[in-house]
Amino acid sequence: ALLVVWPRTSSVKQKGLISWIHVSNYNKVEAYIQDIFSANESQIVENLYRLNYDLAIICKRKYHWLSSAFKLTVIGCIVSIVVFIVIR
């Protein structure tokens, strides 16, 4: 379950207009604002679609690990109950 909440960020130093990790790659806020104002509508929409895709991949991975953690927890509880009953 720890893998679900453990933060994993990209080491890519790419700049972007929407995602916080890409926005934080700007050295100065003025450069970011200039890129925002100079971007056309299709560039901004493309950035939104890329962010949406990236978030979908992250959620898919996190839910996979969460599901695995739940299954292991159930198995662990069953084994613990069986061991408790046998030892008693």
Tab-separated table of C-alpha atoms in Angstrom:
chain	number	residue	atom	x	y	z
A	1	ALA	CA	0.000	0.000	0.000
A	2	LEU	CA	2.964	2.288	0.548
A	3	LEU	CA	3.709	2.204	-3.190
A	4	VAL	CA	0.304	3.762	-3.849
A	5	VAL	CA	1.032	6.940	-1.923
A	6	TRP	CA	4.800	7.096	-2.431
A	7	PRO	CA	5.507	10.140	-4.629
A	8	ARG	CA	7.271	9.352	-7.872
A	9	THR	CA	8.117	12.295	-10.062
A	10	SER	CA	9.725	12.474	-13.437
A	11	SER	CA	13.356	13.470	-13.738
A	12	VAL	CA	12.647	15.064	-17.118
A	13	LYS	CA	13.461	18.769	-17.150
A	14	GLN	CA	10.907	19.535	-19.853
A	15	LYS	CA	8.939	22.754	-19.517
A	16	GLY	CA	5.177	22.746	-19.891
A	17	LEU	CA	2.194	25.007	-19.446
A	18	ILE	CA	-0.158	22.943	-17.274
A	19	SER	CA	1.463	20.210	-15.174
A	20	TRP	CA	3.063	21.407	-11.927
A	21	ILE	CA	6.168	19.297	-12.518
A	22	HIS	CA	6.747	20.929	-15.920
A	23	VAL	CA	5.801	24.424	-14.763
A	24	SER	CA	8.329	24.126	-11.930
A	25	ASN	CA	11.101	23.620	-14.504
A	26	TYR	CA	10.902	27.305	-15.427
A	27	ASN	CA	13.658	29.345	-13.783
A	28	LYS	CA	11.473	32.443	-13.476
A	29	VAL	CA	7.747	33.062	-13.355
A	30	GLU	CA	8.115	35.710	-16.069
A	31	ALA	CA	9.336	33.087	-18.558
A	32	TYR	CA	6.375	30.865	-17.721
A	33	ILE	CA	3.897	33.740	-18.097
A	34	GLN	CA	5.471	34.720	-21.425
A	35	ASP	CA	5.077	31.160	-22.717
A	36	ILE	CA	1.449	31.044	-21.536
A	37	PHE	CA	0.576	34.293	-23.306
A	38	SER	CA	2.427	33.331	-26.474
A	39	ALA	CA	0.831	29.875	-26.692
A	40	ASN	CA	-2.085	29.444	-29.024
A	41	GLU	CA	-5.251	27.576	-28.154
A	42	SER	CA	-4.170	24.300	-29.738
A	43	GLN	CA	-0.899	24.270	-27.758
A	44	ILE	CA	-2.755	24.758	-24.488
A	45	VAL	CA	-5.312	22.076	-25.379
A	46	GLU	CA	-2.490	19.703	-26.331
A	47	ASN	CA	-0.845	20.350	-22.943
A	48	LEU	CA	-4.149	19.574	-21.211
A	49	TYR	CA	-4.558	16.328	-23.171
A	50	ARG	CA	-0.992	15.263	-22.379
A	51	LEU	CA	-1.542	15.975	-18.689
A	52	ASN	CA	-4.801	14.018	-18.749
A	53	TYR	CA	-3.012	11.053	-20.363
A	54	ASP	CA	-0.134	11.218	-17.858
A	55	LEU	CA	-2.577	11.304	-14.932
A	56	ALA	CA	-4.485	8.332	-16.359
A	57	ILE	CA	-1.260	6.290	-16.534
A	58	ILE	CA	-0.362	7.286	-12.955
A	59	CYS	CA	-3.843	6.376	-11.667
A	60	LYS	CA	-3.791	3.029	-13.487
A	61	ARG	CA	-0.431	2.167	-11.894
A	62	LYS	CA	-1.500	3.327	-8.428
A	63	TYR	CA	-4.786	1.377	-8.547
A	64	HIS	CA	-2.870	-1.729	-9.641
A	65	TRP	CA	-0.641	-1.455	-6.560
A	66	LEU	CA	-3.611	-0.647	-4.306
A	67	SER	CA	-5.497	-3.685	-5.575
A	68	SER	CA	-2.428	-5.870	-5.000
A	69	ALA	CA	-2.029	-4.481	-1.477
A	70	PHE	CA	-5.670	-5.238	-0.644
A	71	LYS	CA	-5.351	-8.794	-1.950
A	72	LEU	CA	-2.169	-9.382	0.074
A	73	THR	CA	-3.854	-7.938	3.163
A	74	VAL	CA	-6.795	-10.327	2.815
A	75	ILE	CA	-4.424	-13.275	2.315
A	76	GLY	CA	-2.383	-12.179	5.334
A	77	CYS	CA	-5.502	-11.939	7.505
A	78	ILE	CA	-6.685	-15.398	6.440
A	79	VAL	CA	-3.268	-16.914	7.122
A	80	SER	CA	-3.127	-15.176	10.512
A	81	ILE	CA	-6.556	-16.512	11.481
A	82	VAL	CA	-5.634	-20.033	10.401
A	83	VAL	CA	-2.332	-19.880	12.320
A	84	PHE	CA	-4.130	-18.505	15.375
A	85	ILE	CA	-6.707	-21.309	15.267
A	86	VAL	CA	-4.056	-24.029	14.760
A	87	ILE	CA	-1.805	-22.744	17.565
A	88	ARG	CA	-4.721	-22.442	19.958
